[in-house]
Amino acid sequence: MMQTELDLFNPASPAEPQWIGKQAVVLPGFALAWVDVLLPELRQIIARAPFRHMLTPGGLNMAVGLTNCGALGWISDRRGYRYSPVDPLSQQPWPALPPAFIELAALAASAAGFADFRPDACLINCYKPGNRLSLHQDRDERDYSQPIVSVSLGLPAVFQFGGHARNESTRRIGLRHGDVMVWGGEDRLRFHGVLPLKPGSHPLLSGRRINLTLRKAG
Ligand code: MD6
Ligand code: FE
């Protein structure tokens, strides 16, 4: 079946919010003005809590590199998926959420109609060419009434946005450097994933895509 792809890659398309659900929106370029602040913060976080390939409960290493900042960090191992206040690699608390991450997330959430969003966790994913994220739901957080704010940096990716059952058809959404996606409410538990990253070179992040997802986990 043909799938329609939102044409966010077309530079001629307006940088206006693109609603992809009743309570899910892409804010093209929303984070561009923040990149100069976000990248140095990211470098410091990664120096203390490096990207690693976590083990799935099934015993496979995830292809996407992963780390966290904030009071809680999302982890996976043989025992399952959960949030932990401690980095299992260092046995230390995760690096703190930089104030700029919190401000950006709160501003984006309010632009999407979610007032007073205050994240306590930021999952940081690092994709290399060929890496994908299979369809999943985000359901390890305590309060599904809180939205998720996702910030895309580096190489562009194609995001899959599905329904409330794994077998429902998915829509494809192009996400570029600086795009922010916010989703919550009735769209909060939709299945979603990322198609294999195409090779490329980004001026700031070279051959990588980094995605931040800011959540209220606890
Ligand atoms: C990614 N994002 O874009 C992976 N989950 O690399 C997610 O899995 C995600 O972007 C929930 C809400 C927004 C997201
Ligand atoms: Fe997710």
GROMACS .gro file of N, CA and C in nm, residues 86-175:
model
  270
   86VAL      N    1   1.976   0.579   3.870
   86VAL     CA    2   2.120   0.557   3.866
   86VAL      C    3   2.160   0.501   3.729
   87ASP      N    4   2.274   0.548   3.678
   87ASP     CA    5   2.330   0.493   3.555
   87ASP      C    6   2.394   0.358   3.587
   88PRO      N    7   2.345   0.249   3.528
   88PRO     CA    8   2.401   0.117   3.562
   88PRO      C    9   2.549   0.103   3.526
   89LEU      N   10   2.600   0.185   3.432
   89LEU     CA   11   2.743   0.177   3.396
   89LEU      C   12   2.831   0.235   3.506
   90SER      N   13   2.792   0.350   3.560
   90SER     CA   14   2.876   0.420   3.658
   90SER      C   15   2.828   0.399   3.801
   91GLN      N   16   2.706   0.351   3.817
   91GLN     CA   17   2.642   0.343   3.949
   91GLN      C   18   2.622   0.480   4.012
   92GLN      N   19   2.630   0.585   3.929
   92GLN     CA   20   2.609   0.723   3.977
   92GLN      C   21   2.476   0.773   3.924
   93PRO      N   22   2.420   0.879   3.988
   93PRO     CA   23   2.301   0.941   3.929
   93PRO      C   24   2.330   0.987   3.787
   94TRP      N   25   2.227   0.991   3.704
   94TRP     CA   26   2.243   1.045   3.568
   94TRP      C   27   2.280   1.193   3.577
   95PRO      N   28   2.348   1.249   3.477
   95PRO     CA   29   2.372   1.394   3.474
   95PRO      C   30   2.238   1.468   3.484
   96ALA      N   31   2.242   1.586   3.546
   96ALA     CA   32   2.118   1.663   3.565
   96ALA      C   33   2.062   1.709   3.431
   97LEU      N   34   1.931   1.732   3.428
   97LEU     CA   35   1.867   1.791   3.310
   97LEU      C   36   1.910   1.936   3.300
   98PRO      N   37   1.976   1.977   3.191
   98PRO     CA   38   2.013   2.118   3.179
   98PRO      C   39   1.887   2.205   3.174
   99PRO      N   40   1.890   2.323   3.240
   99PRO     CA   41   1.773   2.412   3.237
   99PRO      C   42   1.725   2.441   3.095
  100ALA      N   43   1.817   2.450   2.998
  100ALA     CA   44   1.774   2.477   2.860
  100ALA      C   45   1.687   2.364   2.805
  101PHE      N   46   1.715   2.239   2.842
  101PHE     CA   47   1.632   2.126   2.797
  101PHE      C   48   1.490   2.142   2.853
  102ILE      N   49   1.484   2.177   2.981
  102ILE     CA   50   1.354   2.190   3.049
  102ILE      C   51   1.273   2.303   2.987
  103GLU      N   52   1.341   2.417   2.963
  103GLU     CA   53   1.271   2.533   2.905
  103GLU      C   54   1.221   2.504   2.764
  104LEU      N   55   1.306   2.445   2.683
  104LEU     CA   56   1.267   2.411   2.547
  104LEU      C   57   1.147   2.316   2.547
  105ALA      N   58   1.152   2.216   2.633
  105ALA     CA   59   1.042   2.118   2.639
  105ALA      C   60   0.913   2.184   2.684
  106ALA      N   61   0.923   2.272   2.784
  106ALA     CA   62   0.802   2.337   2.836
  106ALA      C   63   0.741   2.429   2.730
  107LEU      N   64   0.827   2.502   2.657
  107LEU     CA   65   0.778   2.593   2.553
  107LEU      C   66   0.711   2.515   2.439
  108ALA      N   67   0.776   2.407   2.396
  108ALA     CA   68   0.720   2.327   2.287
  108ALA      C   69   0.588   2.265   2.331
  109ALA      N   70   0.584   2.212   2.454
  109ALA     CA   71   0.461   2.149   2.503
  109ALA      C   72   0.349   2.252   2.509
  110SER      N   73   0.379   2.374   2.553
  110SER     CA   74   0.271   2.471   2.563
  110SER      C   75   0.226   2.515   2.423
  111ALA      N   76   0.319   2.519   2.327
  111ALA     CA   77   0.278   2.548   2.188
  111ALA      C   78   0.184   2.441   2.135
  112ALA      N   79   0.193   2.321   2.192
  112ALA     CA   80   0.108   2.210   2.146
  112ALA      C   81  -0.017   2.196   2.233
  113GLY      N   82  -0.034   2.285   2.329
  113GLY     CA   83  -0.156   2.283   2.411
  113GLY      C   84  -0.143   2.212   2.544
  114PHE      N   85  -0.018   2.178   2.583
  114PHE     CA   86   0.003   2.114   2.713
  114PHE      C   87   0.072   2.214   2.805
  115ALA      N   88  -0.005   2.271   2.896
  115ALA     CA   89   0.049   2.372   2.987
  115ALA      C   90   0.126   2.304   3.099
  116ASP      N   91   0.225   2.374   3.151
  116ASP     CA   92   0.295   2.332   3.274
  116ASP      C   93   0.365   2.197   3.264
  117PHE      N   94   0.419   2.165   3.148
  117PHE     CA   95   0.495   2.040   3.136
  117PHE      C   96   0.631   2.060   3.201
  118ARG      N   97   0.666   1.970   3.290
  118ARG     CA   98   0.795   1.978   3.359
  118ARG      C   99   0.862   1.841   3.353
  119PRO      N  100   0.952   1.819   3.257
  119PRO     CA  101   1.014   1.687   3.244
  119PRO      C  102   1.108   1.656   3.360
  120ASP      N  103   1.121   1.527   3.391
  120ASP     CA  104   1.221   1.484   3.489
  120ASP      C  105   1.315   1.379   3.430
  121ALA      N  106   1.299   1.353   3.300
  121ALA     CA  107   1.381   1.250   3.235
  121ALA      C  108   1.402   1.288   3.089
  122CYS      N  109   1.522   1.264   3.040
  122CYS     CA  110   1.549   1.285   2.898
  122CYS      C  111   1.627   1.166   2.847
  123LEU      N  112   1.562   1.089   2.760
  123LEU     CA  113   1.626   0.974   2.695
  123LEU      C  114   1.695   1.027   2.569
  124ILE      N  115   1.822   0.992   2.553
  124ILE     CA  116   1.901   1.042   2.441
  124ILE      C  117   1.941   0.922   2.354
  125ASN      N  118   1.893   0.922   2.230
  125ASN     CA  119   1.923   0.813   2.136
  125ASN      C  120   2.023   0.861   2.032
  126CYS      N  121   2.119   0.775   1.997
  126CYS     CA  122   2.215   0.808   1.892
  126CYS      C  123   2.207   0.702   1.782
  127TYR      N  124   2.168   0.747   1.661
  127TYR     CA  125   2.154   0.658   1.545
  127TYR      C  126   2.271   0.677   1.451
  128LYS      N  127   2.323   0.565   1.400
  128LYS     CA  128   2.421   0.565   1.292
  128LYS      C  129   2.349   0.510   1.168
  129PRO      N  130   2.405   0.535   1.049
  129PRO     CA  131   2.338   0.485   0.928
  129PRO      C  132   2.300   0.336   0.939
  130GLY      N  133   2.180   0.305   0.900
  130GLY     CA  134   2.130   0.168   0.908
  130GLY      C  135   2.053   0.140   1.036
  131ASN      N  136   2.079   0.217   1.141
  131ASN     CA  137   2.008   0.194   1.269
  131ASN      C  138   1.861   0.231   1.256
  132ARG      N  139   1.777   0.149   1.318
  132ARG     CA  140   1.634   0.176   1.319
  132ARG      C  141   1.581   0.152   1.460
  133LEU      N  142   1.458   0.197   1.481
  133LEU     CA  143   1.392   0.171   1.608
  133LEU      C  144   1.260   0.106   1.574
  134SER      N  145   1.241  -0.018   1.617
  134SER     CA  146   1.119  -0.088   1.575
  134SER      C  147   0.997  -0.032   1.647
  135LEU      N  148   0.881  -0.061   1.589
  135LEU     CA  149   0.755  -0.007   1.641
  135LEU      C  150   0.739  -0.041   1.788
  136HIS      N  151   0.705   0.060   1.867
  136HIS     CA  152   0.686   0.040   2.012
  136HIS      C  153   0.589   0.145   2.065
  137GLN      N  154   0.544   0.123   2.187
  137GLN     CA  155   0.468   0.224   2.261
  137GLN      C  156   0.555   0.270   2.377
  138ASP      N  157   0.539   0.396   2.418
  138ASP     CA  158   0.611   0.445   2.536
  138ASP      C  159   0.517   0.430   2.655
  139ARG      N  160   0.540   0.325   2.735
  139ARG     CA  161   0.444   0.301   2.842
  139ARG      C  162   0.511   0.272   2.975
  140ASP      N  163   0.635   0.314   2.991
  140ASP     CA  164   0.704   0.291   3.118
  140ASP      C  165   0.693   0.411   3.212
  141GLU      N  166   0.623   0.517   3.167
  141GLU     CA  167   0.608   0.635   3.250
  141GLU      C  168   0.485   0.618   3.340
  142ARG      N  169   0.483   0.694   3.451
  142ARG     CA  170   0.376   0.674   3.549
  142ARG      C  171   0.244   0.735   3.501
  143ASP      N  172   0.252   0.854   3.440
  143ASP     CA  173   0.132   0.935   3.416
  143ASP      C  174   0.118   0.962   3.266
  144TYR      N  175   0.027   0.888   3.200
  144TYR     CA  176   0.012   0.903   3.055
  144TYR      C  177  -0.058   1.034   3.018
  145SER      N  178  -0.104   1.112   3.116
  145SER     CA  179  -0.164   1.241   3.081
  145SER      C  180  -0.056   1.343   3.048
  146GLN      N  181   0.071   1.312   3.081
  146GLN     CA  182   0.182   1.402   3.049
  146GLN      C  183   0.231   1.373   2.906
  147PRO      N  184   0.258   1.479   2.829
  147PRO     CA  185   0.304   1.457   2.692
  147PRO      C  186   0.450   1.415   2.687
  148ILE      N  187   0.497   1.385   2.567
  148ILE     CA  188   0.639   1.360   2.541
  148ILE      C  189   0.684   1.464   2.439
  149VAL      N  190   0.801   1.520   2.462
  149VAL     CA  191   0.858   1.617   2.368
  149VAL      C  192   0.984   1.556   2.309
  150SER      N  193   0.991   1.551   2.176
  150SER     CA  194   1.102   1.486   2.108
  150SER      C  195   1.174   1.587   2.020
  151VAL      N  196   1.307   1.593   2.035
  151VAL     CA  197   1.389   1.690   1.962
  151VAL      C  198   1.483   1.613   1.870
  152SER      N  199   1.479   1.643   1.740
  152SER     CA  200   1.564   1.573   1.643
  152SER      C  201   1.685   1.659   1.608
  153LEU      N  202   1.804   1.598   1.611
  153LEU     CA  203   1.929   1.669   1.580
  153LEU      C  204   2.012   1.585   1.484
  154GLY      N  205   2.084   1.652   1.394
  154GLY     CA  206   2.173   1.580   1.303
  154GLY      C  207   2.101   1.530   1.180
  155LEU      N  208   2.140   1.411   1.134
  155LEU     CA  209   2.084   1.357   1.009
  155LEU      C  210   1.932   1.344   1.016
  156PRO      N  211   1.864   1.364   0.904
  156PRO     CA  212   1.718   1.348   0.901
  156PRO      C  213   1.678   1.201   0.911
  157ALA      N  214   1.557   1.180   0.960
  157ALA     CA  215   1.505   1.043   0.975
  157ALA      C  216   1.360   1.040   0.931
  158VAL      N  217   1.313   0.920   0.904
  158VAL     CA  218   1.171   0.902   0.876
  158VAL      C  219   1.109   0.831   0.996
  159PHE      N  220   1.014   0.900   1.057
  159PHE     CA  221   0.946   0.852   1.176
  159PHE      C  222   0.818   0.783   1.132
  160GLN      N  223   0.787   0.671   1.195
  160GLN     CA  224   0.662   0.599   1.167
  160GLN      C  225   0.565   0.626   1.281
  161PHE      N  226   0.446   0.666   1.244
  161PHE     CA  227   0.346   0.703   1.343
  161PHE      C  228   0.222   0.618   1.317
  162GLY      N  229   0.192   0.530   1.409
  162GLY     CA  230   0.086   0.432   1.386
  162GLY      C  231  -0.036   0.452   1.474
  163GLY      N  232  -0.105   0.343   1.500
  163GLY     CA  233  -0.228   0.348   1.578
  163GLY      C  234  -0.207   0.291   1.717
  164HIS      N  235  -0.316   0.243   1.775
  164HIS     CA  236  -0.308   0.191   1.911
  164HIS      C  237  -0.288   0.040   1.915
  165ALA      N  238  -0.282  -0.021   1.798
  165ALA     CA  239  -0.246  -0.163   1.788
  165ALA      C  240  -0.128  -0.173   1.692
  166ARG      N  241  -0.038  -0.268   1.719
  166ARG     CA  242   0.085  -0.280   1.641
  166ARG      C  243   0.059  -0.300   1.491
  167ASN      N  244  -0.053  -0.370   1.460
  167ASN     CA  245  -0.077  -0.405   1.319
  167ASN      C  246  -0.148  -0.296   1.240
  168GLU      N  247  -0.182  -0.183   1.304
  168GLU     CA  248  -0.246  -0.076   1.228
  168GLU      C  249  -0.145  -0.010   1.134
  169SER      N  250  -0.196   0.049   1.027
  169SER     CA  251  -0.104   0.109   0.930
  169SER      C  252  -0.036   0.230   0.992
  170THR      N  253   0.083   0.262   0.939
  170THR     CA  254   0.159   0.374   0.993
  170THR      C  255   0.173   0.482   0.888
  171ARG      N  256   0.191   0.601   0.936
  171ARG     CA  257   0.215   0.715   0.851
  171ARG      C  258   0.363   0.752   0.866
  172ARG      N  259   0.422   0.805   0.760
  172ARG     CA  260   0.564   0.839   0.766
  172ARG      C  261   0.582   0.990   0.776
  173ILE      N  262   0.668   1.029   0.864
  173ILE     CA  263   0.688   1.171   0.891
  173ILE      C  264   0.837   1.201   0.888
  174GLY      N  265   0.878   1.293   0.801
  174GLY     CA  266   1.018   1.331   0.795
  174GLY      C  267   1.053   1.422   0.912
  175LEU      N  268   1.161   1.389   0.982
  175LEU     CA  269   1.207   1.472   1.094
  175LEU      C  270   1.350   1.518   1.066
   0.00000   0.00000   0.00000
